[in-house]
PDB file of C-alpha atoms in Angstrom:
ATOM      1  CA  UNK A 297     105.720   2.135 -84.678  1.00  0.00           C
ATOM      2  CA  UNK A 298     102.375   3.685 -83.828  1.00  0.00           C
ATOM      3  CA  UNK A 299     102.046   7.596 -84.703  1.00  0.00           C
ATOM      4  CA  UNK A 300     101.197   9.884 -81.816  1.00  0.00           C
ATOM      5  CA  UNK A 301      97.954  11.346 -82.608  1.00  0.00           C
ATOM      6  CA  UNK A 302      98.160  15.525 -82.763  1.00  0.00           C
ATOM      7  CA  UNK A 303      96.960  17.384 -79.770  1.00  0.00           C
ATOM      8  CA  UNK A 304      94.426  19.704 -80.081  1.00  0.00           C
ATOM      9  CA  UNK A 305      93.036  22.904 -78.350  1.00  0.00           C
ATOM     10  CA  UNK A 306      89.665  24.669 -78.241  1.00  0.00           C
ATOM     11  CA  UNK A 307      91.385  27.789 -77.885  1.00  0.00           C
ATOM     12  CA  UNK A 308      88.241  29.931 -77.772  1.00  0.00           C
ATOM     13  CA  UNK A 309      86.532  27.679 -75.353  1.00  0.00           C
ATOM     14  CA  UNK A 310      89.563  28.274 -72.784  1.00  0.00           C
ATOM     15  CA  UNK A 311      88.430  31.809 -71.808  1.00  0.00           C
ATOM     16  CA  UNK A 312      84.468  30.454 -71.806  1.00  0.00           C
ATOM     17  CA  UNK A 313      84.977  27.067 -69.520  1.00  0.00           C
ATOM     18  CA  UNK A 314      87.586  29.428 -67.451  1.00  0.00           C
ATOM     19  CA  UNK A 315      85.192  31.754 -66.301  1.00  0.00           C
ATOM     20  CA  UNK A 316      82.112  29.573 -66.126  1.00  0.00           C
ATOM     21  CA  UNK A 317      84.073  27.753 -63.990  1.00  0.00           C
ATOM     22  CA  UNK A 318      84.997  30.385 -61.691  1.00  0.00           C
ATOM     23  CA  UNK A 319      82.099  31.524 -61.574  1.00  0.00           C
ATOM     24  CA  UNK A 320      80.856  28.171 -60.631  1.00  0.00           C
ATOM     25  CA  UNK A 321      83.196  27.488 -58.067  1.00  0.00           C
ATOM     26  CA  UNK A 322      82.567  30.494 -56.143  1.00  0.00           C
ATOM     27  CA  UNK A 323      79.175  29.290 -55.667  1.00  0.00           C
ATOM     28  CA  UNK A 324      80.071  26.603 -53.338  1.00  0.00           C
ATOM     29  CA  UNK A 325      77.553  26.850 -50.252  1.00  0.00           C
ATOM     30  CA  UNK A 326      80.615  25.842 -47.607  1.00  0.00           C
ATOM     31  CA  UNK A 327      83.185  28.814 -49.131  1.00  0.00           C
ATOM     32  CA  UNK A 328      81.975  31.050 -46.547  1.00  0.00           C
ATOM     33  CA  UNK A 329      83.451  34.786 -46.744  1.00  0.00           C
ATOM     34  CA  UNK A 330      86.797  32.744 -48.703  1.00  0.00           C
ATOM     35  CA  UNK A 331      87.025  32.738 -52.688  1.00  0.00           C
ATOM     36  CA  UNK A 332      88.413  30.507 -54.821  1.00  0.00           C
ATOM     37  CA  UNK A 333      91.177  32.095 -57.249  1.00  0.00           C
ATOM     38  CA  UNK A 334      92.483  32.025 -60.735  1.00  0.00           C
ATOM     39  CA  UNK A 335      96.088  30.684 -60.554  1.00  0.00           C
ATOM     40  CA  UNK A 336      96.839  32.481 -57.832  1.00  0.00           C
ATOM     41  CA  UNK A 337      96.895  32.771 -53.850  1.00  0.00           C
ATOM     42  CA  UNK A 338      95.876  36.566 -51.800  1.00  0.00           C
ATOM     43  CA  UNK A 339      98.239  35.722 -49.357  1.00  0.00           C
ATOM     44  CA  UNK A 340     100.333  32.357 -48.017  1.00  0.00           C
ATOM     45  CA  UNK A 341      97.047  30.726 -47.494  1.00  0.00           C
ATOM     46  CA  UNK A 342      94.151  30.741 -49.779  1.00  0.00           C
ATOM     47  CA  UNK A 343      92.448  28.238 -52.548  1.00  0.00           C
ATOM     48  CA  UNK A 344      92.679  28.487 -55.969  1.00  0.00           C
ATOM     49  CA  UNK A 345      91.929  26.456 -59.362  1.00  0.00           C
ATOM     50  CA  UNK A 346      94.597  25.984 -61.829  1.00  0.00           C
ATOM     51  CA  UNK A 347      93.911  24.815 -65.534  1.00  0.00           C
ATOM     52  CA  UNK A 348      96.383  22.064 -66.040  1.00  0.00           C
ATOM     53  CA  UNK A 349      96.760  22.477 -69.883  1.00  0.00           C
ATOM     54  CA  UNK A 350      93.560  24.180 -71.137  1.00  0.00           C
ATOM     55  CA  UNK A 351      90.682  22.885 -73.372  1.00  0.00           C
ATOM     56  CA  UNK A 352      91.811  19.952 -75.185  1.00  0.00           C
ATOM     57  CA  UNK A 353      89.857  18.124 -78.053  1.00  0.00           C
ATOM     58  CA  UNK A 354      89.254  14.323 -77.239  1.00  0.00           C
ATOM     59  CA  UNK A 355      87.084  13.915 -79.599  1.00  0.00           C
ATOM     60  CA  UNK A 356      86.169  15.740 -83.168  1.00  0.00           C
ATOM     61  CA  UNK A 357      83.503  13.880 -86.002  1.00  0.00           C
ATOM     62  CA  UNK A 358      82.966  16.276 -88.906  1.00  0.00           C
ATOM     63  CA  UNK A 359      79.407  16.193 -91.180  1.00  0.00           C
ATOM     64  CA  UNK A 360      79.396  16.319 -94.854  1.00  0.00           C
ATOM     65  CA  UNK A 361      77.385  19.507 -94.245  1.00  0.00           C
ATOM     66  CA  UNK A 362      80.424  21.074 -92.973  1.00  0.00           C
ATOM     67  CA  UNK A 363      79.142  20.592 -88.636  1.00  0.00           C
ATOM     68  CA  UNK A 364      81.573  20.285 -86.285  1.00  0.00           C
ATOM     69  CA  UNK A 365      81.086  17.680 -83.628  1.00  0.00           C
ATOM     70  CA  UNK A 366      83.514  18.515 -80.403  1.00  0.00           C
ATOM     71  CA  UNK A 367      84.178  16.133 -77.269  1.00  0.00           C
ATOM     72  CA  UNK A 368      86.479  18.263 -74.837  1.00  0.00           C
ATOM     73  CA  UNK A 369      88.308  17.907 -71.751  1.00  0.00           C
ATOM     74  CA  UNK A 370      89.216  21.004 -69.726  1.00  0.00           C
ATOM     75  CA  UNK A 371      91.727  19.299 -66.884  1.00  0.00           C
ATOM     76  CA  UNK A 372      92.202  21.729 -63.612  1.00  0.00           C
ATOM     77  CA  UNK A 373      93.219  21.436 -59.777  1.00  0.00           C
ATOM     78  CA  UNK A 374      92.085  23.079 -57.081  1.00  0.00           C
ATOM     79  CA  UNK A 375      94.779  23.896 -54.578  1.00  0.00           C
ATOM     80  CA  UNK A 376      93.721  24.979 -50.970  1.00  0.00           C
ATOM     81  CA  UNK A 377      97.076  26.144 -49.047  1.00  0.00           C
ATOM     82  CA  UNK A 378      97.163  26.186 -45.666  1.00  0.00           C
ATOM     83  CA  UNK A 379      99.779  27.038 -42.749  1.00  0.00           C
ATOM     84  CA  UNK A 380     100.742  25.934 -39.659  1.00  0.00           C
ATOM     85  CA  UNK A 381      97.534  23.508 -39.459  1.00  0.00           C
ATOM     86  CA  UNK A 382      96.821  20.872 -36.803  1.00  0.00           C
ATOM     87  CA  UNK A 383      95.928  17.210 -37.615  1.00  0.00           C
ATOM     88  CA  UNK A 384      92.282  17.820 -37.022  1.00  0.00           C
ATOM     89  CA  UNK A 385      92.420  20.800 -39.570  1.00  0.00           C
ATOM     90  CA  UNK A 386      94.161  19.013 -41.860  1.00  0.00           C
ATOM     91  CA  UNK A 387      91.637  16.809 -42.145  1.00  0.00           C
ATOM     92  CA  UNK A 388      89.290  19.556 -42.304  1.00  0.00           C
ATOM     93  CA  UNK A 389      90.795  20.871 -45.689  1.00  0.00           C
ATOM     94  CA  UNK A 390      90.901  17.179 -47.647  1.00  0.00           C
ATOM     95  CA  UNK A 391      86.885  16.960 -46.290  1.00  0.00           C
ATOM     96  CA  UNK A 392      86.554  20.342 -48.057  1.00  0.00           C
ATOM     97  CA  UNK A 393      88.150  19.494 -50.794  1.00  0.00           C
ATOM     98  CA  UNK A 394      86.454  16.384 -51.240  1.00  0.00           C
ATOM     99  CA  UNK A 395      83.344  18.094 -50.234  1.00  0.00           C
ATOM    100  CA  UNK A 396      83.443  20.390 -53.260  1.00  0.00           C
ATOM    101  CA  UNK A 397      85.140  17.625 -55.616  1.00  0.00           C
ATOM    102  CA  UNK A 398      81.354  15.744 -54.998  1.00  0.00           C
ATOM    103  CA  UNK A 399      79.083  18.746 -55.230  1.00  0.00           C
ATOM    104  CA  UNK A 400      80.983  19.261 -58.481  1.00  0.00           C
ATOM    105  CA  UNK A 401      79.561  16.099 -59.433  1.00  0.00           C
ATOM    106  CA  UNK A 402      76.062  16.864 -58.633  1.00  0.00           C
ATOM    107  CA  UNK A 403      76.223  14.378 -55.703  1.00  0.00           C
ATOM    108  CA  UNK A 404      74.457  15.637 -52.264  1.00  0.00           C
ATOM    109  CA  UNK A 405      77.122  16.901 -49.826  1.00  0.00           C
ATOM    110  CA  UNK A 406      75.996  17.895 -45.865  1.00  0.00           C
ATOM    111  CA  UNK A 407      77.413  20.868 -44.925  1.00  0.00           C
ATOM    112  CA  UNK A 408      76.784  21.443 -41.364  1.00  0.00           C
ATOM    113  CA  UNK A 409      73.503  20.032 -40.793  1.00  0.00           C
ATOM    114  CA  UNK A 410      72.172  21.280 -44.581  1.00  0.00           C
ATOM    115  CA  UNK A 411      72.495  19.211 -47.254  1.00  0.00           C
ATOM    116  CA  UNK A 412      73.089  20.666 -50.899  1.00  0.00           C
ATOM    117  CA  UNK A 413      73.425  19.490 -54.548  1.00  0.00           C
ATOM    118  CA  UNK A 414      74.359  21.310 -57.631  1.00  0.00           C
ATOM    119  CA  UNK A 415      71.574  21.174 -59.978  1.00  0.00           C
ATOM    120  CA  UNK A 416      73.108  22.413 -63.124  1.00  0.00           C
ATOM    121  CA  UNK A 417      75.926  23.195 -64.736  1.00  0.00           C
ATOM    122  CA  UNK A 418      76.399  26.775 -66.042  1.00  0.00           C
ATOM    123  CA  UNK A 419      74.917  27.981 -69.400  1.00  0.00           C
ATOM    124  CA  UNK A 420      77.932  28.308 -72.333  1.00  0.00           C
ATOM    125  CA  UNK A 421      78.268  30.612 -74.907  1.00  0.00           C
ATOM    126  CA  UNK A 422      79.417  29.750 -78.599  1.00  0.00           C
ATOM    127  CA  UNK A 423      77.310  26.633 -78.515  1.00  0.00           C
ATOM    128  CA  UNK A 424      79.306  24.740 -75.957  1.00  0.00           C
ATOM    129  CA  UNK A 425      77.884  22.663 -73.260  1.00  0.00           C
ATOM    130  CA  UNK A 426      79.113  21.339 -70.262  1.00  0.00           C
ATOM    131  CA  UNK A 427      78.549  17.473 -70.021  1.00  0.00           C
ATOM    132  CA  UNK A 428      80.397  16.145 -66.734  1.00  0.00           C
ATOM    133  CA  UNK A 429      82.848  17.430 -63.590  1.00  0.00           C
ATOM    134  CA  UNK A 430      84.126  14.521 -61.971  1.00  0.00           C
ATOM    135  CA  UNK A 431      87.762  14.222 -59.510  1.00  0.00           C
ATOM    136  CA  UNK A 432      90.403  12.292 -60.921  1.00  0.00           C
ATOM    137  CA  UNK A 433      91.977  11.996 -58.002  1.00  0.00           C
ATOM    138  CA  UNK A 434      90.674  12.227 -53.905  1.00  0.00           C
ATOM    139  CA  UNK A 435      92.195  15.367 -52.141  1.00  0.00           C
ATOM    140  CA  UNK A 436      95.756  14.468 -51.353  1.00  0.00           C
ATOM    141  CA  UNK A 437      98.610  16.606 -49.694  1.00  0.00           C
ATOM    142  CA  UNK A 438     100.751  17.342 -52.364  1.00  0.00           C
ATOM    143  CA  UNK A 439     104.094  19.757 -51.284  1.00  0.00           C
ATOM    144  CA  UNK A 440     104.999  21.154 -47.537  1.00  0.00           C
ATOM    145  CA  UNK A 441     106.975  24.441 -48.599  1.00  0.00           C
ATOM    146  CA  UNK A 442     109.992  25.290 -46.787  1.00  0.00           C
ATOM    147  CA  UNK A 443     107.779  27.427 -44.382  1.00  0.00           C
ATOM    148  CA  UNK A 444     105.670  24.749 -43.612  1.00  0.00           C
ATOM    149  CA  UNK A 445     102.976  25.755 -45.605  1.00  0.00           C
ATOM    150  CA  UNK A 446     101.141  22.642 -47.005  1.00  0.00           C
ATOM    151  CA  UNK A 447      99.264  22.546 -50.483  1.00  0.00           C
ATOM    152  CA  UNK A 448      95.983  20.323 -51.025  1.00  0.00           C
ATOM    153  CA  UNK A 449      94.742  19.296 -54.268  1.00  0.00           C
ATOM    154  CA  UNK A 450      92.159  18.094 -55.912  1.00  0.00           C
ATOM    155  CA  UNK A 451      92.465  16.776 -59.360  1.00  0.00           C
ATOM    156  CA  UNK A 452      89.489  17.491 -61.804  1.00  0.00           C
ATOM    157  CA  UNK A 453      88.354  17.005 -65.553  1.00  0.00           C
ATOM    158  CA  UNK A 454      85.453  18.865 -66.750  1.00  0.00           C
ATOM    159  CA  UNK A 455      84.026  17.490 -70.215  1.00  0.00           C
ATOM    160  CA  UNK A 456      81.848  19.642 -72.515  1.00  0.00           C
ATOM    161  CA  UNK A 457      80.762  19.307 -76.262  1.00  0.00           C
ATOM    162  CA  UNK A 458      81.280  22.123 -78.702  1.00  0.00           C
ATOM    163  CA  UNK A 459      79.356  22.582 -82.024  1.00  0.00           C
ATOM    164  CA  UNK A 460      79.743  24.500 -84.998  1.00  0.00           C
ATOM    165  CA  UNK A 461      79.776  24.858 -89.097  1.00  0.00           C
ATOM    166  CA  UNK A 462      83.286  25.421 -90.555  1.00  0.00           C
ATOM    167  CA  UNK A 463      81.609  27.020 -93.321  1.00  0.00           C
TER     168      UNK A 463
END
């Protein structure tokens, strides 16, 4: 029988990839006067991201020197709820999603009549560096709620490295 191999955390680059990525997804040019929140909606209607289980270690090669070599994962969704929403709209809210999924990849998007491309990735503290942000999955309706509010999502994996000594 195969062993399952241990899970484990970057537990101090949670708070750093959490608010880089905020930060980040604040910036996108089609948000408007809306922001993206942290686990959380303002009202019945609103978008926000939501880690799925934090900053996970894919990958970890150690030096004889005592350097630590990090590949991590940070899995999130975005969620963009919406009420009471024609057909047209909803299609509206999985091109935004989609939209921001691609500019998270650093692929144009046209917003309007502008076109727009994320050039870089935010600067990391603690020697960390993000690598990639690509969608694991398209926007897809996921829930109606009993008030007929629907929830969007977006499924997304950011990768980084993370160095250090463990000396």
């Amino acid at each position: 029988m195969a062993q399952q191999k241990e899970i484990k955390y970057d537990l101090d680059g949670y708070d750093i990839i959490t608010n880089a990525l905020m930060t980040l997804l604040n910036q996108y040019p089609d948000l408007g006067s809306d922001k993206i929140r942290f686990s959380t909606f303002a009202t019945e209607s609103g978008i926000a991201m939501f880690p799925s289980i934090g900053a996970v270690v894919e990958t970890e090669r150690r030096s004889v020197t005592g350097k630590v070599y990090q590949n991590c994962n940070y899995p999130f969704n975005i969620v963009y709820k919406v009420a009471g929403v024609s057909e047209s709209n909803k299609i509206q809210v999985k091109d935004f999603l989609d939209k921001l999924g691609k500019w998270l990849e650093m692929q144009p998007v046209t917003i309007g009549t502008q076109v727009y491309k994320l050039e870089a990735y935010p600067t990391l503290t603690d020697n960390r560096e993000i690598t990639s942000i690509s969608r694991t999955t398209p926007a897809y309706l996921e829930s109606v709620e009993e008030n007929k509010t629907e929830n969007w999502v977006i499924s997304m994996i950011l990768r980084y490295k993370n160095e250090y000594c463990n000396y």
